[in-house]
Short mmCIF file of C-alpha atoms in Angstrom, two decimals:
data_model
loop_
_atom_site.label_atom_id
_atom_site.label_comp_id
_atom_site.label_asym_id
_atom_site.label_seq_id
_atom_site.Cartn_x
_atom_site.Cartn_y
_atom_site.Cartn_z
CA MET A 1 -23.37 22.82 18.92
CA ARG A 2 -25.71 24.40 16.30
CA PRO A 3 -26.45 21.51 14.14
CA ALA A 4 -24.40 22.78 11.17
CA SER A 5 -21.90 26.34 10.39
CA PRO A 6 -23.08 29.08 8.38
CA VAL A 7 -20.82 29.23 5.27
CA ALA A 8 -18.95 32.59 5.31
CA GLY A 9 -19.90 36.08 4.21
CA PRO A 10 -19.01 37.77 0.46
CA LEU A 11 -15.43 37.40 -0.26
CA ASP A 12 -13.20 40.53 1.17
CA ALA A 13 -11.15 43.35 -0.80
CA GLY A 14 -9.34 41.48 -3.60
CA ALA A 15 -11.58 39.06 -4.19
CA GLY A 16 -10.26 38.73 -7.74
CA THR A 17 -7.22 37.67 -6.99
CA SER A 18 -8.88 35.78 -3.95
CA LEU A 19 -10.75 33.47 -5.83
CA ARG A 20 -7.68 32.33 -8.08
CA ARG A 21 -5.35 31.81 -5.39
CA ARG A 22 -4.71 27.64 -4.99
CA GLY A 23 -5.85 28.15 -1.23
CA ARG A 24 -5.26 30.50 1.99
CA THR A 25 -1.51 30.56 2.57
CA LEU A 26 0.24 31.82 6.24
CA THR A 27 3.71 32.47 6.98
CA ARG A 28 4.99 33.81 10.97
CA MET A 29 4.74 37.41 12.33
CA ALA A 30 6.77 39.28 13.61
CA LEU A 31 7.50 41.81 16.35
CA THR A 32 8.21 45.34 16.00
CA GLY A 33 8.73 47.83 18.64
CA THR A 34 4.50 48.45 18.90
CA GLY A 35 4.29 45.15 19.69
CA VAL A 36 2.89 41.31 17.42
CA VAL A 37 1.98 42.34 13.58
CA LEU A 38 -0.24 40.56 12.15
CA ILE A 39 1.00 39.63 8.46
CA TRP A 40 -0.69 36.70 7.61
CA GLY A 41 1.09 36.29 4.03
CA ALA A 42 1.77 33.79 1.02
CA LEU A 43 3.99 31.23 1.96
CA ALA A 44 4.16 29.40 -0.89
CA LEU A 45 1.01 29.43 -3.43
CA GLY A 46 -0.89 26.11 -2.26
CA GLY A 47 1.44 25.65 0.83
CA TYR A 48 -2.20 26.43 2.91
CA ALA A 49 -3.39 22.93 1.27
CA PHE A 50 -0.17 21.12 0.72
CA GLY A 51 0.58 21.56 5.12
CA TRP A 52 -2.82 19.72 5.35
CA GLN A 53 -1.05 16.47 4.28
CA SER A 54 2.25 16.86 5.58
CA HIS A 55 3.74 16.40 9.42
CA LYS A 56 0.93 13.80 9.51
CA SER A 57 3.26 11.91 11.82
CA SER A 58 1.80 14.52 14.82
CA ALA A 59 -1.66 13.33 15.71
CA GLN A 60 -3.45 15.02 17.40
CA ALA A 61 -4.31 12.30 20.10
CA ALA A 62 -0.21 11.66 20.18
CA LEU A 63 0.43 15.42 20.92
CA LEU A 64 -1.47 15.52 23.96
CA ALA A 65 -0.82 12.02 24.87
CA GLY A 66 2.90 13.28 25.25
CA GLU A 67 1.52 17.02 27.48
CA HIS A 68 -0.27 14.45 29.71
CA ARG A 69 2.90 11.93 29.64
CA ALA A 70 5.06 15.07 30.85
CA VAL A 71 2.52 16.82 33.80
CA GLU A 72 1.93 12.89 35.53
CA HIS A 73 6.25 12.70 35.10
CA VAL A 74 6.06 16.15 37.20
CA ARG A 75 3.19 15.63 39.05
CA HIS A 76 4.84 12.52 40.78
CA THR A 77 8.22 14.09 40.90
CA ASP A 78 9.70 16.29 44.63
CA PRO A 79 7.64 19.08 44.75
CA ASN A 80 10.77 21.30 46.36
CA ARG A 81 12.60 20.33 43.20
CA PRO A 82 12.27 23.36 40.56
CA CYS A 83 10.69 22.46 37.58
CA VAL A 84 11.93 24.17 34.65
CA VAL A 85 10.70 23.62 31.09
CA ASP A 86 13.19 24.53 27.79
CA ALA A 87 12.07 26.85 25.49
CA PRO A 88 10.90 24.25 22.15
CA GLY A 89 12.15 24.12 19.03
CA ALA A 90 10.29 25.29 16.16
CA GLY A 91 7.85 22.21 15.38
CA GLN A 92 8.04 21.14 19.12
CA LEU A 93 5.42 20.56 21.19
CA ALA A 94 5.11 23.03 24.09
CA GLY A 95 1.76 22.81 25.91
CA GLU A 96 -1.97 22.38 26.19
CA LEU A 97 -5.22 24.75 25.27
CA SER A 98 -8.04 24.08 26.87
CA ILE A 99 -11.08 26.43 25.82
CA PRO A 100 -13.77 24.93 27.86
CA ALA A 101 -16.59 27.02 26.61
CA LEU A 102 -15.58 25.90 23.15
CA HIS A 103 -15.32 21.71 24.31
CA LEU A 104 -11.42 22.17 22.65
CA GLU A 105 -8.44 20.68 23.33
CA ALA A 106 -5.28 21.21 21.56
CA PRO A 107 -1.29 20.73 22.09
CA VAL A 108 0.60 23.59 21.52
CA GLU A 109 4.09 23.97 19.31
CA GLU A 110 6.25 26.18 18.32
CA GLY A 111 6.12 27.62 14.94
CA THR A 112 2.99 29.02 12.66
CA GLY A 113 3.85 28.32 9.45
CA ASP A 114 1.74 25.10 7.64
CA ALA A 115 3.31 22.04 9.22
CA VAL A 116 2.75 23.16 12.60
CA LEU A 117 -0.52 24.60 12.06
CA SER A 118 -1.00 21.13 10.24
CA VAL A 119 -1.95 19.25 13.66
CA ALA A 120 -1.36 22.21 16.50
CA VAL A 121 -1.97 25.38 17.88
CA GLY A 122 1.36 27.96 16.79
CA HIS A 123 3.27 29.97 19.07
CA ASP A 124 4.52 33.02 17.17
CA PRO A 125 7.85 32.81 18.35
CA SER A 126 8.41 36.45 18.02
CA SER A 127 5.72 37.21 21.47
CA VAL A 128 6.26 36.61 25.00
CA TRP A 129 4.85 32.61 26.13
CA PRO A 130 1.87 31.97 28.18
CA GLY A 131 2.74 33.20 31.74
CA GLN A 132 5.41 35.36 30.70
CA THR A 133 5.57 39.36 31.29
CA GLY A 134 4.30 41.11 27.71
CA THR A 135 1.65 39.49 24.88
CA ALA A 136 1.83 36.12 24.32
CA VAL A 137 0.20 35.23 21.37
CA LEU A 138 -1.16 32.00 19.86
CA LEU A 139 -2.85 30.79 16.18
CA ALA A 140 -4.46 28.37 14.31
CA HIS A 141 -7.09 28.36 11.08
CA ASP A 142 -10.09 29.15 11.48
CA VAL A 143 -11.74 26.21 9.91
CA SER A 144 -9.65 23.75 12.27
CA TYR A 145 -9.16 24.31 16.03
CA PHE A 146 -10.00 28.56 16.10
CA VAL A 147 -14.11 27.58 14.14
CA HIS A 148 -16.22 28.77 16.50
CA LEU A 149 -13.46 31.16 18.17
CA ASN A 150 -15.73 34.06 17.17
CA GLU A 151 -18.16 32.99 20.10
CA LEU A 152 -15.84 33.15 22.81
CA LYS A 153 -17.50 36.38 25.57
CA PRO A 154 -15.90 38.43 28.15
CA GLY A 155 -15.09 36.18 31.53
CA ASP A 156 -14.63 33.07 30.13
CA LEU A 157 -11.88 30.59 30.53
CA VAL A 158 -8.57 30.13 28.81
CA VAL A 159 -6.33 27.51 30.30
CA TYR A 160 -3.08 26.99 28.95
CA GLN A 161 -0.79 24.52 30.46
CA ASN A 162 2.72 22.82 30.21
CA ALA A 163 4.72 20.41 32.00
CA CYS A 164 5.45 23.00 34.65
CA GLU A 165 2.47 25.08 35.01
CA THR A 166 -1.16 25.36 34.47
CA LEU A 167 -2.36 29.11 33.66
CA HIS A 168 -5.49 30.67 33.52
CA PHE A 169 -6.31 33.56 31.59
CA THR A 170 -9.95 35.28 31.13
CA VAL A 171 -11.26 36.43 27.96
CA SER A 172 -11.28 40.39 28.06
CA GLY A 173 -12.76 41.07 24.71
CA HIS A 174 -12.06 40.53 20.59
CA GLN A 175 -11.58 42.53 17.44
CA VAL A 176 -11.92 42.12 13.84
CA VAL A 177 -9.17 44.12 12.22
CA ALA A 178 -6.96 43.80 9.01
CA GLN A 179 -3.51 42.17 8.39
CA GLY A 180 -0.51 44.12 9.60
CA THR A 181 -2.25 45.75 12.48
CA PRO A 182 0.26 45.36 15.58
CA VAL A 183 -0.93 43.37 18.60
CA PRO A 184 1.04 45.82 21.06
CA ASN A 185 2.26 44.06 23.94
CA SER A 186 0.92 44.25 27.45
CA THR A 187 3.07 45.08 30.85
CA SER A 188 0.93 41.67 32.65
CA PRO A 189 1.08 38.07 31.13
CA SER A 190 -1.84 38.45 28.47
CA LEU A 191 -2.93 36.28 25.99
CA VAL A 192 -4.05 36.64 22.46
CA LEU A 193 -5.67 33.77 19.72
CA ASP A 194 -5.23 35.19 16.57
CA THR A 195 -7.42 33.26 13.45
CA CYS A 196 -8.75 33.91 10.09
CA TYR A 197 -11.82 36.07 9.35
CA PRO A 198 -14.89 35.58 9.18
CA PRO A 199 -14.52 32.55 9.82
CA ASP A 200 -15.30 28.91 7.30
CA ALA A 201 -13.39 30.41 4.74
CA LEU A 202 -10.99 28.58 2.94
CA PHE A 203 -9.93 31.57 1.26
CA PHE A 204 -7.34 33.97 1.66
CA THR A 205 -8.63 36.65 3.80
CA THR A 206 -7.34 40.58 4.76
CA GLN A 207 -8.68 40.32 8.19
CA ARG A 208 -8.04 38.60 10.85
CA TYR A 209 -10.49 38.04 14.60
CA LEU A 210 -8.23 38.67 17.87
CA VAL A 211 -9.74 37.26 21.28
CA GLN A 212 -7.42 38.91 24.22
CA ALA A 213 -7.15 37.72 27.68
CA THR A 214 -5.27 37.94 31.04
CA GLU A 215 -3.98 35.77 33.32
CA THR A 216 -5.96 35.90 36.34
CA VAL A 217 -5.02 32.40 38.26
CA ARG A 218 -1.42 30.28 38.12
CA ALA A 219 -0.09 26.41 39.87
CA ALA A 220 0.99 23.86 39.52
CA PRO A 221 0.10 21.09 37.18
CA GLY A 222 -2.91 18.91 38.63
CA ARG A 223 -4.02 20.96 40.73
CA THR A 224 -7.54 23.24 40.38
CA PRO A 225 -6.68 27.07 41.99
CA GLY A 226 -10.40 28.35 41.88
CA SER A 227 -13.90 26.97 40.95
CA LYS A 228 -12.60 26.08 37.56
CA GLY A 229 -9.50 24.30 37.86
CA LEU A 230 -8.31 21.56 35.76
CA PRO A 231 -8.91 17.66 36.64
CA ALA A 232 -6.18 15.86 37.67
CA THR A 233 -6.18 13.68 34.01
CA LEU A 234 -7.50 15.08 31.13
CA PRO A 235 -9.09 13.71 28.46
CA THR A 236 -7.72 12.88 25.24
CA ALA A 237 -8.82 14.28 22.17
CA PRO A 238 -9.21 11.26 19.20
CA SER A 239 -6.94 11.98 16.69
CA SER A 240 -7.45 13.14 13.51
CA ARG A 241 -8.08 10.07 10.92
CA ALA A 242 -6.01 10.26 7.61
CA TYR A 243 -8.83 9.87 4.85
CA ARG A 244 -7.14 8.26 1.73
CA VAL A 245 -8.55 8.14 -1.94
CA PRO A 246 -6.90 5.13 -3.54
CA ALA A 247 -6.01 6.73 -6.69
CA PRO A 248 -3.72 4.63 -8.50
CA ALA A 249 -0.16 5.64 -9.30
CA ALA A 250 -0.29 6.80 -13.17
CA LEU A 251 -3.70 9.32 -11.78
CA VAL A 252 -1.70 10.07 -8.93
CA VAL A 253 1.33 11.51 -10.60
CA LYS A 254 -1.23 13.74 -12.74
CA GLY A 255 -1.29 16.04 -9.78
CA LEU A 256 -4.21 15.75 -7.41
CA THR A 257 -3.37 18.23 -4.89
CA LEU A 258 -4.90 21.58 -4.30
CA GLN A 259 -1.54 23.29 -4.23
CA GLN A 260 -1.42 22.00 -8.13
CA ASN A 261 -4.62 22.88 -8.74
CA GLU A 262 -5.82 26.26 -9.69
CA THR A 263 -9.22 26.52 -8.50
CA PRO A 264 -10.75 29.10 -6.38
CA MET A 265 -12.12 28.29 -2.87
CA GLY A 266 -15.01 29.44 -1.06
CA THR A 267 -16.24 28.21 2.62
CA MET A 268 -16.97 25.16 4.63
CA THR A 269 -20.06 24.23 6.08
CA LEU A 270 -20.21 21.09 9.51
CA ALA A 271 -24.14 20.33 8.62
CA GLY A 272 -25.22 17.72 10.56
CA THR A 273 -24.12 17.19 14.49
CA PRO A 274 -20.05 16.72 14.79
CA THR A 275 -18.36 15.73 17.54
CA PRO A 276 -17.28 19.19 18.45
CA SER A 277 -13.48 17.13 19.17
CA TRP A 278 -13.24 16.51 15.32
CA GLU A 279 -15.41 19.48 14.55
CA GLN A 280 -12.40 21.53 16.47
CA SER A 281 -9.52 19.83 15.05
CA PRO A 282 -7.44 18.83 11.69
CA GLY A 283 -9.58 16.24 10.57
CA PRO A 284 -12.37 18.84 8.61
CA LEU A 285 -9.29 20.28 6.58
CA ASN A 286 -8.08 16.61 6.19
CA LEU A 287 -11.29 15.43 4.87
CA GLU A 288 -11.21 18.69 2.25
CA ALA A 289 -8.20 17.90 1.25
CA ALA A 290 -8.71 14.08 0.54
CA ALA A 291 -11.89 15.36 -1.42
CA LEU A 292 -10.85 17.16 -3.39
CA GLU A 293 -7.83 15.12 -4.50
CA ALA A 294 -10.79 12.55 -5.59
CA TYR A 295 -12.22 15.97 -7.59
CA PHE A 296 -8.92 16.69 -9.15
CA GLY A 297 -8.42 12.77 -10.34
CA GLY A 298 -11.83 12.51 -11.39
CA LEU A 299 -11.67 15.29 -13.95
CA ASP A 300 -8.16 14.58 -14.97
CA ALA A 301 -9.48 10.29 -15.34
CA ALA A 302 -12.65 11.56 -17.45
CA GLY A 303 -10.58 14.31 -19.29
CA ALA A 304 -8.10 11.60 -20.52
CA SER A 305 -10.80 9.20 -21.27
CA GLN A 306 -9.25 6.88 -18.74
CA LEU A 307 -12.64 4.44 -17.47
CA PRO A 308 -9.98 2.14 -15.56
CA TRP A 309 -8.41 5.71 -13.50
CA TRP A 310 -12.58 6.49 -12.66
CA ASP A 311 -13.42 2.69 -11.45
CA ALA A 312 -10.78 2.78 -9.05
CA ILE A 313 -11.93 6.35 -7.13
CA ALA A 314 -15.89 5.83 -7.28
CA VAL A 315 -18.08 3.97 -6.40
CA PRO A 316 -19.47 0.53 -8.19
CA GLY A 317 -21.34 1.46 -11.37
CA LEU A 318 -20.95 5.30 -11.27
CA ALA A 319 -19.85 6.79 -15.05
CA PRO A 320 -18.20 9.85 -15.64
CA PRO A 321 -20.65 12.58 -16.97
CA ALA A 322 -20.40 12.49 -20.85
CA GLN A 323 -19.95 16.44 -20.84
CA LEU A 324 -16.42 15.67 -18.72
CA LEU A 325 -14.95 12.66 -21.79
CA GLY A 326 -12.07 14.42 -23.67
CA ALA A 327 -13.44 17.78 -21.67
CA ARG A 328 -11.58 20.26 -19.30
CA ILE A 329 -12.09 23.27 -17.21
CA SER A 330 -10.60 26.82 -18.52
CA GLU A 331 -12.40 28.60 -16.37
CA SER A 332 -13.29 28.37 -12.51
CA ASP A 333 -17.02 30.80 -12.20
CA ALA A 334 -17.41 30.42 -8.63
CA PRO A 335 -15.62 29.60 -5.38
CA LEU A 336 -15.61 25.99 -4.58
CA ASP A 337 -18.10 25.80 -1.22
CA VAL A 338 -17.56 21.89 0.45
CA THR A 339 -19.90 20.77 2.89
CA ILE A 340 -19.16 17.99 4.88
CA ASP A 341 -21.84 16.32 6.63
CA SER A 342 -21.87 13.97 9.80
CA SER A 343 -25.46 13.66 10.61
CA HIS A 344 -24.65 10.52 12.73
CA ARG A 345 -21.83 12.34 14.57
CA VAL A 346 -19.15 10.13 12.22
CA ALA A 347 -18.36 12.04 7.80
CA THR A 348 -20.43 10.26 5.57
CA ARG A 349 -20.22 12.79 2.73
CA VAL A 350 -18.81 15.02 1.28
CA VAL A 351 -20.85 17.95 -1.57
CA LEU A 352 -18.31 20.44 -3.85
CA THR A 353 -20.13 22.51 -5.70
CA THR A 354 -19.27 25.07 -8.07
CA VAL A 355 -19.55 26.55 -11.25
CA VAL A 356 -17.32 26.01 -13.86
CA THR A 357 -17.00 26.62 -17.95
CA LEU A 358 -16.01 23.21 -19.95
CA THR A 359 -13.15 23.83 -22.80
CA GLY A 360 -13.98 20.42 -25.70
CA GLY A 361 -15.23 16.81 -25.74
CA THR A 362 -19.03 16.87 -26.49
CA ALA A 363 -20.48 19.35 -24.65
CA PRO A 364 -18.34 22.45 -24.00
CA GLY A 365 -20.41 25.18 -22.01
CA THR A 366 -20.66 26.20 -18.54
CA TYR A 367 -22.36 24.65 -15.80
CA GLN A 368 -23.49 24.15 -11.94
CA GLU A 369 -21.18 21.39 -10.63
CA ALA A 370 -21.99 19.30 -7.38
CA VAL A 371 -19.80 16.29 -6.85
CA THR A 372 -20.39 14.06 -4.40
CA MET A 373 -18.01 11.42 -2.20
CA GLN A 374 -18.87 8.86 0.18
CA ILE A 375 -16.63 8.08 3.00
CA THR A 376 -16.38 4.73 4.33
CA GLY A 377 -13.77 4.49 7.10
CA SER A 378 -10.80 6.43 5.86
CA THR A 379 -11.54 5.98 2.28
CA VAL A 380 -13.28 8.64 0.09
CA LEU A 381 -14.31 8.14 -3.10
CA LEU A 382 -16.94 9.22 -5.77
CA GLU A 383 -20.70 8.85 -5.54
CA GLY A 384 -22.07 11.45 -7.67
CA TRP A 385 -21.28 13.53 -10.33
CA ASN A 386 -23.99 16.38 -11.35
CA LEU A 387 -23.60 19.30 -14.61
CA THR A 388 -26.42 21.32 -14.63
CA PRO A 389 -26.16 23.80 -17.69
CA THR A 390 -26.46 28.05 -16.57
#
């Protein structure tokens, strides 16, 4: 595990437009005569962020636990009885994806909308299921389960398991393609893992990173074909904590989500030593969503000169910057970058950095902005807010 995930590179083509999006939004992919076409686009403004704040009842650990129970049930039934898995409906648990080289275990659900990708790896309904003849396509956010997808090498193992069988795939290659590039169907069972590129990008991207793999082994659940078989009992990944900001109701109604605030997003960096299971889970984006709520709440509270609102979401003794009182952001002059500090393997701090132009108040102008949030348990509070004139 590297000590920190480096930030992504420069914005892609069309950066001027991308900077003013409320965040990346994703849609499902479509099947054409030549295969699955990569058309992740704008489902709705802010849908990317909104999706990470919904569907919370299907936490990662609960999904994996449900899959493990299904596997155990089949393992103890009559081995001569045929095992049949019904095709799952949209948003329903289908199986589990494991990638040993990345220490990744993720639930797989049917669908590729934000409600699914907020808690799971999604299966594109336009493609076949893993194990069937053709190319199965599984998708996940680049700042979630597939944050390290670009580290896979030819020969690495990818495992897909449902209640009836365990399928082993071997990575054969990877490529970076433009959005809209078709993924041809294969004549044998194969798998494509798909995410946005570059890694760690919070903005809308026009490129996709694809990992191709071919099926090599299949067996009933719990069996261990070859030297790289699954253990009899799969470990359960930790649930993704639901972080919260203790904002009063009068502040919440102002609108504290990325969906409700025009803000250009940049990149996410995971500093320190985050655990692989947390880094490759919905946890970082759940925390980012809470940090953005605290950020927008601070702007609204200071702009309205409502000190009780500010005090509710800040650590004791932290006063709002004088430049923010009675002011508002009239222009975002740089993407908002997010750094999550996990120096002790537990997220303890979030830092947001950007450049903004303030209008109104006593000191309008352009400032470099650095906002620090403290994480205590599941609570996120403003800890520091620095504005430096440019």
